[in-house]
Short mmCIF file of C-alpha atoms and ligand atoms in Angstrom, two decimals:
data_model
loop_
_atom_site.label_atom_id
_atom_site.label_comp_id
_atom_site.label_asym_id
_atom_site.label_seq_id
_atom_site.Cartn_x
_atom_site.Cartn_y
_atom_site.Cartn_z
CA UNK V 1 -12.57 -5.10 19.85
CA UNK V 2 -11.15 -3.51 16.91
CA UNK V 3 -13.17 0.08 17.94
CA UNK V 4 -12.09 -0.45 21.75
CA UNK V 5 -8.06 -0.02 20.13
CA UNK V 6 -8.78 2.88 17.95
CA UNK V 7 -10.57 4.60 21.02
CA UNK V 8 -7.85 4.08 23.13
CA UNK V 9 -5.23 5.17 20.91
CA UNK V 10 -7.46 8.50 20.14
CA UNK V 11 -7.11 8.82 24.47
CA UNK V 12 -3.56 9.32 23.98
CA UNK V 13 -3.80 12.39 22.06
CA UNK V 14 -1.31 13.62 20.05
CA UNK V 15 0.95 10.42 20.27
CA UNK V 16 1.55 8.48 17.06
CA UNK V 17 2.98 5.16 17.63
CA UNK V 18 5.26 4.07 14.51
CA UNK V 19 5.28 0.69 15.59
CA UNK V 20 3.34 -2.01 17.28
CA UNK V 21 6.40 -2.93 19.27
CA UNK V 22 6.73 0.59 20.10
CA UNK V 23 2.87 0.43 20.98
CA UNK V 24 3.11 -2.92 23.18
CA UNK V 25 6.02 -1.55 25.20
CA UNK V 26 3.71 1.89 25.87
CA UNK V 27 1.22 -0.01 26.66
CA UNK V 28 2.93 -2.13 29.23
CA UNK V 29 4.59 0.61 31.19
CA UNK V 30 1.36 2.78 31.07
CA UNK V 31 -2.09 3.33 32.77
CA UNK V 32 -3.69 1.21 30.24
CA UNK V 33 -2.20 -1.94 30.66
CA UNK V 34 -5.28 -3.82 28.71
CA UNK V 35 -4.00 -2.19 25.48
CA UNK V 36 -1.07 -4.86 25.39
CA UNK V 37 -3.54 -7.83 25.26
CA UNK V 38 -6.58 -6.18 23.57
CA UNK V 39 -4.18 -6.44 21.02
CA UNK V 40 -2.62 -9.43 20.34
CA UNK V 41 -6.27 -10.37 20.87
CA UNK V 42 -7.49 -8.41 18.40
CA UNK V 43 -5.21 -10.62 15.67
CA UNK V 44 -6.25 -14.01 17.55
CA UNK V 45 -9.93 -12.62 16.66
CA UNK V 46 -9.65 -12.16 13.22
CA UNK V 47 -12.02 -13.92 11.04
CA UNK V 48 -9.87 -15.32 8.41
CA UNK V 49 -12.42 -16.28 5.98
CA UNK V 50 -12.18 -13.91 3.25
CA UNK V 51 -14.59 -11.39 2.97
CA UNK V 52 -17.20 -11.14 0.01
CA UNK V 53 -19.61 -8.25 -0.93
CA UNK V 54 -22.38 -9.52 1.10
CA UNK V 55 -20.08 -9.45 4.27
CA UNK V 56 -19.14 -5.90 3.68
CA UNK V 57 -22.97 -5.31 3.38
CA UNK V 58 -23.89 -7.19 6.55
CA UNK V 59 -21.28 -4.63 7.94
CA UNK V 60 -23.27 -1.32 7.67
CA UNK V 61 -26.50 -3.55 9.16
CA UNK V 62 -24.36 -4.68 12.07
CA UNK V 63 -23.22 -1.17 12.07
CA UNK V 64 -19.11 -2.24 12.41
CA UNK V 65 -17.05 -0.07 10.95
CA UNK V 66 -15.43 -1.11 7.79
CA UNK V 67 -11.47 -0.47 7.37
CA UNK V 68 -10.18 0.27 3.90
CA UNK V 69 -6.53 1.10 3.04
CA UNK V 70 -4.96 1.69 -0.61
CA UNK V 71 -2.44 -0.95 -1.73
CA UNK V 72 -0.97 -1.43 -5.14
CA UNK V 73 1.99 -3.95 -4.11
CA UNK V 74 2.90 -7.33 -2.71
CA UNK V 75 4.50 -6.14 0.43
CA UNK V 76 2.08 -3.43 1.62
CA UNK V 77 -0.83 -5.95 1.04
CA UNK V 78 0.59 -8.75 2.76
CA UNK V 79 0.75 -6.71 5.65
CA UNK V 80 -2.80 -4.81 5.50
CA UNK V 81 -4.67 -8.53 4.66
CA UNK V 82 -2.66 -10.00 8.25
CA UNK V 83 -3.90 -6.99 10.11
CA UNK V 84 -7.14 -7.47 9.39
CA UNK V 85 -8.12 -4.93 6.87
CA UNK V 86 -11.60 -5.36 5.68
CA UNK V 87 -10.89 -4.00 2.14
CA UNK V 88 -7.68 -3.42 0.03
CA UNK V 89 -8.45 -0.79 -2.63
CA UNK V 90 -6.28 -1.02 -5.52
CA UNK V 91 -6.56 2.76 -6.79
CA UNK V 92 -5.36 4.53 -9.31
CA UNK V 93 -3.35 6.88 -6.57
CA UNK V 94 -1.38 4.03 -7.45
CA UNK V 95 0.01 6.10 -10.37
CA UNK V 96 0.81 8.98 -8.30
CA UNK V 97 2.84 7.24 -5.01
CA UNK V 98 4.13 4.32 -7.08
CA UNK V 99 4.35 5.55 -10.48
CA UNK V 100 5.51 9.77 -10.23
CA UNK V 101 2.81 11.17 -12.34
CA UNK V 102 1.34 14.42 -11.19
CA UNK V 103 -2.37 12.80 -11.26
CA UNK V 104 -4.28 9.83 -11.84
CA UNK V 105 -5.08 10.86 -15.31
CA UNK V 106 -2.24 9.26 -17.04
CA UNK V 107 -2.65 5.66 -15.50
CA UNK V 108 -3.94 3.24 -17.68
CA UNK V 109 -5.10 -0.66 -17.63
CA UNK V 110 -1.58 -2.16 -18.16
CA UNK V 111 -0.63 -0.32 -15.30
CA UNK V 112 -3.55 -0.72 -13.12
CA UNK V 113 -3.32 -5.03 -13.86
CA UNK V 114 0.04 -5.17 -12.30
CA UNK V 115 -0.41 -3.43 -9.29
CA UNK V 116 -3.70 -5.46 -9.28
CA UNK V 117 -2.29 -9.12 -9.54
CA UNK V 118 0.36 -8.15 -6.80
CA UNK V 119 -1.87 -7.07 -4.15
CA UNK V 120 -4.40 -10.63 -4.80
CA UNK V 121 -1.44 -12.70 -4.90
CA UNK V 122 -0.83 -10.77 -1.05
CA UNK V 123 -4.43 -11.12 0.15
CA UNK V 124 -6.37 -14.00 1.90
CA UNK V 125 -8.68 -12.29 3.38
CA UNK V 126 -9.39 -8.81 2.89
CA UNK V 127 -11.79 -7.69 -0.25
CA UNK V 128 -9.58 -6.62 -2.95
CA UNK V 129 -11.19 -3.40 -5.51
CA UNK V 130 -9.52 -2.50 -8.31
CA UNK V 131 -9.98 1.14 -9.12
CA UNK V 132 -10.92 2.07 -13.04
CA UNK V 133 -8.21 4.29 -14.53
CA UNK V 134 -9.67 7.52 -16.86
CA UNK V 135 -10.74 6.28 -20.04
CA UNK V 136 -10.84 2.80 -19.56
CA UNK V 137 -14.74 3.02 -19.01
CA UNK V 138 -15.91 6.45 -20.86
CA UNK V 139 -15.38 4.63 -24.50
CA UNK V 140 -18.57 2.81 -24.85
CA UNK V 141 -20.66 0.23 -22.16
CA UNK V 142 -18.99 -3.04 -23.49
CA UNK V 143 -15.26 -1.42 -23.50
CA UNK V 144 -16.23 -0.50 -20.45
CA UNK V 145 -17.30 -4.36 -19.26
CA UNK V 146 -14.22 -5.29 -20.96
CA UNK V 147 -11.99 -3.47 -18.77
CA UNK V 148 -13.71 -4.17 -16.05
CA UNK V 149 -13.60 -7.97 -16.55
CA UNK V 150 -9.92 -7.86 -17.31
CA UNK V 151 -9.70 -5.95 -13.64
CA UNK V 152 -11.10 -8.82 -12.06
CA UNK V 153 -9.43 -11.80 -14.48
CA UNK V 154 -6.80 -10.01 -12.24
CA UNK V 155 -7.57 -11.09 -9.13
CA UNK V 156 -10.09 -8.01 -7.92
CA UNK V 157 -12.98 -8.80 -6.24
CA UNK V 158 -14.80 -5.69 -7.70
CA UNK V 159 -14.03 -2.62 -9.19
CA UNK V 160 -14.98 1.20 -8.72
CA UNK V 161 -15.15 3.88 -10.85
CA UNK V 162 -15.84 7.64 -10.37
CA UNK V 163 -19.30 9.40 -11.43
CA UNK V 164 -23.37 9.68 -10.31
CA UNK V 165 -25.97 9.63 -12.45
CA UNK V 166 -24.14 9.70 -15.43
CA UNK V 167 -22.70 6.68 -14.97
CA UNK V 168 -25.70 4.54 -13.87
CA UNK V 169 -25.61 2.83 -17.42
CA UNK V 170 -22.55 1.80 -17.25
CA UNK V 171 -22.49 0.17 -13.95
CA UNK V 172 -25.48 -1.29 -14.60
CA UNK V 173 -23.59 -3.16 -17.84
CA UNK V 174 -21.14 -4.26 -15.24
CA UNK V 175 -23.02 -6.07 -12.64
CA UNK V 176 -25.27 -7.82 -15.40
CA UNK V 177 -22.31 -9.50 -16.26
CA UNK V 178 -21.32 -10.15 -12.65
CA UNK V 179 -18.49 -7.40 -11.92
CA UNK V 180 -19.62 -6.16 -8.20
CA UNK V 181 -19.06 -2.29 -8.49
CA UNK V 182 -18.16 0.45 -6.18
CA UNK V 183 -19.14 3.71 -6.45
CA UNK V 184 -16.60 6.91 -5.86
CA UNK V 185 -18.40 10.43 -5.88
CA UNK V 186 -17.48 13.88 -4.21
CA UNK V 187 -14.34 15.02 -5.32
CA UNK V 188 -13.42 13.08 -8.57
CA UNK V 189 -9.88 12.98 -9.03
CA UNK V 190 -9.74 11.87 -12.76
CA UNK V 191 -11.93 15.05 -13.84
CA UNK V 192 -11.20 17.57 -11.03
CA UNK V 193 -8.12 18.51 -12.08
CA UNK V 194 -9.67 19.44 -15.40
CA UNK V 195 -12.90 21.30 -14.16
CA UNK V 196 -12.70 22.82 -10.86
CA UNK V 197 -9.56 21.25 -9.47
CA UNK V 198 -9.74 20.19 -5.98
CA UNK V 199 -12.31 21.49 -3.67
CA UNK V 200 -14.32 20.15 -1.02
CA UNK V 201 -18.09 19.15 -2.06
CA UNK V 202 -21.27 19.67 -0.55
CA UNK V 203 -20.91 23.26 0.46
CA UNK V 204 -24.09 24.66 -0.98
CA UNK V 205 -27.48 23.20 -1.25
CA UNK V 206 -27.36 22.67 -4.81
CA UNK V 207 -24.04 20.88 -4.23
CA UNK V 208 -25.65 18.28 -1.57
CA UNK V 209 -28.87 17.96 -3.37
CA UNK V 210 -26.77 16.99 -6.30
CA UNK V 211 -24.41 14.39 -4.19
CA UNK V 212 -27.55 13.07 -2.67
CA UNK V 213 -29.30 12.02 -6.00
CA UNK V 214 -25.80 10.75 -7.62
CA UNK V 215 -25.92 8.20 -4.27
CA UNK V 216 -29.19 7.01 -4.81
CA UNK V 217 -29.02 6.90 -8.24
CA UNK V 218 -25.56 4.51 -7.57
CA UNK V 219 -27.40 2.74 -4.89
CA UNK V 220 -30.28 2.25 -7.27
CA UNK V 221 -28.21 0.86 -9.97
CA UNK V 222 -26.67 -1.64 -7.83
CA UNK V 223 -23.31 -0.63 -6.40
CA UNK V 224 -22.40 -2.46 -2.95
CA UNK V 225 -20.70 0.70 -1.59
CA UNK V 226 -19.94 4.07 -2.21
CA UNK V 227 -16.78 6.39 -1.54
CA UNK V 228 -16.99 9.55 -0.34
CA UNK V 229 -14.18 11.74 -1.08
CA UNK V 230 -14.25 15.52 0.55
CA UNK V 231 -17.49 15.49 1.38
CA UNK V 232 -18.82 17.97 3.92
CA UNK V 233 -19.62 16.32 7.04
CA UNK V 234 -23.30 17.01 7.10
CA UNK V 235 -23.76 15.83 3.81
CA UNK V 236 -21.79 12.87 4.35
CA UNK V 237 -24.28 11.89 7.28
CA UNK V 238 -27.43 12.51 5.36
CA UNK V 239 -26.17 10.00 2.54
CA UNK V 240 -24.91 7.53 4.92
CA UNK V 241 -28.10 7.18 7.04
CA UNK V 242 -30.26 7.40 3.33
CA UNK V 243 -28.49 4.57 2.26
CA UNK V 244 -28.76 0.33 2.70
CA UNK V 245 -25.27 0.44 1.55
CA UNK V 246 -22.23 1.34 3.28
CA UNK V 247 -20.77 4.93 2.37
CA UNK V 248 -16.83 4.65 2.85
CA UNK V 249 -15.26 8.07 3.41
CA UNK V 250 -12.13 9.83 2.66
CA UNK V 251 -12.01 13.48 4.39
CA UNK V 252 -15.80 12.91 4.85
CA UNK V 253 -15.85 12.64 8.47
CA UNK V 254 -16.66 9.98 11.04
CA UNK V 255 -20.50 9.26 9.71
CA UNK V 256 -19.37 7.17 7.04
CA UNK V 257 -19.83 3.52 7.29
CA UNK V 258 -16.10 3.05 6.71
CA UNK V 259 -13.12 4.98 6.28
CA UNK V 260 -10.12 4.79 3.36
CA UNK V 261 -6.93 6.45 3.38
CA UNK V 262 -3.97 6.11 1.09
CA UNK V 263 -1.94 4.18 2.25
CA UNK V 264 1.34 6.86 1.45
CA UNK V 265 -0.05 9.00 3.15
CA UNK V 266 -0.91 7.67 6.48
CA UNK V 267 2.88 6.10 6.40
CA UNK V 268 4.53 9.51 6.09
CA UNK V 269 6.06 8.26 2.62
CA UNK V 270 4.37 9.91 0.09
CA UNK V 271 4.99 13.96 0.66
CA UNK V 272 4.23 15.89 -2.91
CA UNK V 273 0.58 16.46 -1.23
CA UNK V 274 -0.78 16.70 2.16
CA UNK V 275 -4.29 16.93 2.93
CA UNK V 276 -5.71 18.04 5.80
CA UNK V 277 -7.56 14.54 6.25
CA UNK V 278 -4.83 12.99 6.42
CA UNK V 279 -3.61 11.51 9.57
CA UNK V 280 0.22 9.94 9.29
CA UNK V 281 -0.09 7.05 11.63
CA UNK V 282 3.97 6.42 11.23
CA UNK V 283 6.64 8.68 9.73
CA UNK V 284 8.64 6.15 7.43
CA UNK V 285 10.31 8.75 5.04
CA UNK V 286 12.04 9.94 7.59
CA UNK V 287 12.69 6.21 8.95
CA UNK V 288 13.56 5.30 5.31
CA UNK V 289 16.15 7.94 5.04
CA UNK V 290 18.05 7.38 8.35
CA UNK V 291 18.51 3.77 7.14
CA UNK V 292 19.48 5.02 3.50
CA UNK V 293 22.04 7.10 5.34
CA UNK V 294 23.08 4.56 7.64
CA UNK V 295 23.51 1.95 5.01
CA UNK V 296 25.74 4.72 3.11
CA UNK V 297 27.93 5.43 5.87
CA UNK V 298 28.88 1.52 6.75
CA UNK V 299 29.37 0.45 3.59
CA UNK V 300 31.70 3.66 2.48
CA UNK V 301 33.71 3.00 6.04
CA UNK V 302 33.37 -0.92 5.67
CA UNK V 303 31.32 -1.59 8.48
CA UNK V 304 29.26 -3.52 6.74
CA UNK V 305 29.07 -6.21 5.71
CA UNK V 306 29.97 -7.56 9.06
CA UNK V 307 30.72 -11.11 9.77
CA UNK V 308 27.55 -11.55 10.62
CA UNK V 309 26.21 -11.30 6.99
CA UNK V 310 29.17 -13.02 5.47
CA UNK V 311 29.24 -16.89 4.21
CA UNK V 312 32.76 -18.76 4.94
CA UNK V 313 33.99 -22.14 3.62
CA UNK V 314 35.00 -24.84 6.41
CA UNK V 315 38.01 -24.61 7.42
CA UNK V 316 39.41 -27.83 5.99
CA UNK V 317 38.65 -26.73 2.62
CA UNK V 318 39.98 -23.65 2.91
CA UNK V 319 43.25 -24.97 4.11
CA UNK V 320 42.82 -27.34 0.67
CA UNK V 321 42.56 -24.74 -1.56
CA UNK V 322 45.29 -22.72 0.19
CA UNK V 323 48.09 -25.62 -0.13
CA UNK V 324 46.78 -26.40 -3.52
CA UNK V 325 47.21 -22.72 -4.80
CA UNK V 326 50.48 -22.60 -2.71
CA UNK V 327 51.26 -25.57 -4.89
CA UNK V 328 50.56 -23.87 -7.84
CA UNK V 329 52.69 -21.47 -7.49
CA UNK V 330 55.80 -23.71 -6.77
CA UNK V 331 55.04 -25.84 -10.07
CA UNK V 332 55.26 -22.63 -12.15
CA UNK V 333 58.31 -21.23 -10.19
CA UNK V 334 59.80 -24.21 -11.55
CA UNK V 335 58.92 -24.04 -15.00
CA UNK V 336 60.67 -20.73 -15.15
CA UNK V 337 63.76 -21.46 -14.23
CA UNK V 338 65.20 -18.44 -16.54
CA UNK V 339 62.74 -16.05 -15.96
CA UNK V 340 62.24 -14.11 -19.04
CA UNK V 341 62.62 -10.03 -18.51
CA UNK V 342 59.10 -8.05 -19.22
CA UNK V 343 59.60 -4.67 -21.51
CA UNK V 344 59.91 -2.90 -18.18
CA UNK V 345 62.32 -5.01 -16.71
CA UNK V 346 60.02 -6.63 -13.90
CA UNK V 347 60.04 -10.20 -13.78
CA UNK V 348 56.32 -11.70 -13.77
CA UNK V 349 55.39 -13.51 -10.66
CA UNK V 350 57.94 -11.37 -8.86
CA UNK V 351 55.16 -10.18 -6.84
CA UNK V 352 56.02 -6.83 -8.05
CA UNK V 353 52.33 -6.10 -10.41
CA UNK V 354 52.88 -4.08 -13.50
CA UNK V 355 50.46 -1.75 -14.30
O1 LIG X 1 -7.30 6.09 -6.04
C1 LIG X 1 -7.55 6.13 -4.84
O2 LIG X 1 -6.70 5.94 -3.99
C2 LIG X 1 -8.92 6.45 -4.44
C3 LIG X 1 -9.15 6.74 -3.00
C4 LIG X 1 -8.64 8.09 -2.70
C5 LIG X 1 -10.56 6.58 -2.63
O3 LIG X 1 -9.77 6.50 -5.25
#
């Protein structure tokens, strides 16, 4: 059902639709008047048992597509886990869209935890992964299983990390102690930036041969999926049909067992980078910053708040505190019968305010 909706949309061509309501009322008024009902279908049809590794395995061998988005906060996940996204990847892009650094090298555990712990409080369904921040798994195998423990004490479901063969060790360490693990290879974000910076992998032979063995070698170690981020299309095939596991891309084309995209990005919020794999399903900066601007211009020309938002006591007691203050004033009127004169000759309670 869920591929039936994507194909459809991709019929439309170039329209994005920013909003289901938006969508619905399209698809009412046009030549595909299924669309409506496939999906409000589509939600009645979720499974709402949540998801475990061996379900996103069963997956690739029922060949469904799996549906990963990045999410690093209460809101955002609430809304991905009622949708029906298969998993929520807590990464550590995290640092970039939520956080302002220029990479993911600065984030670090602390960091990481948080988002983690809002996104599982958010999720019923969905498999959360929480992504391993540079550093927190370089320092030795048990630091590593530390880390990777405290990622799941907070509320992750499994964790990933970035590296082939020279990680096999380490993720080895990890699932002997029972922390499912996710491999990431292709582009590596932490390291890039240091070595080559981004580029797109799997261009030359040597490039795929050396992809191919980091997969197996992942596979082999016992990882229950593997991200592949710009990866040439070819090689991104080859990998996906070598493997029992499923291969979730990220600018790796449509081979992949599954796809992940930022979630920033797709949204139109996050606008310091823009790859080319990135399709924006919505445009909320823009939507954002009409409402910003909006909320600006009422409240500077006291449009709002409006009635509408505004709490009132019953009349009655209004009325109450009106006679009593009216009261009030006549008690101390009489008080001062000889009103005393201030230094600048205005009588207090004349009405007249000194300033
Ligand atoms: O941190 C992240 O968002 C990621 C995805 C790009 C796969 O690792």
């Amino acid at each position: 059902m869920k591929h039936r909706i994507v194909y459809e949309r991709r019929q439309w061509g170039n329209n994005t639709y920013h909003d289901k309501n938006k969508l619905l009322s399209k698809c009412e008024s046009s030549t595909h008047p299924n669309i409506a009902d496939m999906i409000s279908k589509n939600r009645n049809h979720i499974d709402q048992r949540k998801l475990t590794v061996d379900a996103i395995l069963s997956m690739k061998r029922k060949q469904e597509k799996i549906c990963v988005l990045t999410s690093y906060d209460y809101c955002f996940a609430s809304i991905c886990d009622r949708e029906g996204i298969d998993m929520l990847l807590v990464g550590d892009s995290g640092g970039m869209v939520m956080l302002g650094y220029e990479s993911t090298i600065p984030v670090n555990m602390q960091e990481m935890m948080l988002f983690c712990n809002a996104v599982a409080r958010a999720t019923k369904r969905a498999l959360v992964v929480g992504d391993m921040p540079f550093g927190s798994y370089q320092i030795g195998i048990q630091n590593a299983i530390k880390n990777s423990i405290s990622l799941i004490k907070s509320g992750c479901d499994a964790v990933k990390l970035e590296g082939g063969i020279e990680i096999v060790d380490t993720v080895k360490a990890m699932i002997s102690v029972g922390v499912p693990v996710m491999g990431h290879i292709g582009l590596k974000p932490q390291t890039a930036k240091l070595w080559q910076g981004y580029r797109i992998q799997g261009k030359t032979v040597e490039s795929a041969l050396k992809l191919i063995a980091d997969a197996k070698a992942l596979e082999k170690a016992g990882v229950f999926s593997i991200v592949l981020e710009m990866v040439t299309d070819e090689v991104a095939e080859i990998i996906t049909r070598n493997l029992s596991i499923p291969t979730i891309g990220i600018g790796s084309g449509s081979s992949c067992d599954g796809q992940v995209l930022v979630i920033h990005d797709m949204l139109g919020i996050y606008k310091n980078i823009s790859p080319k794999f990135v399709k924006h399903y919505a445009e909320l900066s823009e939507t954002v910053s009409d409402a910003v601007t909006n909320y600006i211009q009422e409240v500077k020309s006291s449009i709002f708040p409006a009635s509408d938002h505004s709490f009132y006591m019953d009349k009655s007691d209004l009325n109450q505190l009106r006679d009593s203050m009216t009261g009030n004033r006549k008690e101390k009127n009489e008080v001062k019968k000889r009103p005393a004169k201030t230094r600048n000759g205005v009588e207090p309670f004349s009405g007249k305010q000194e300033h």
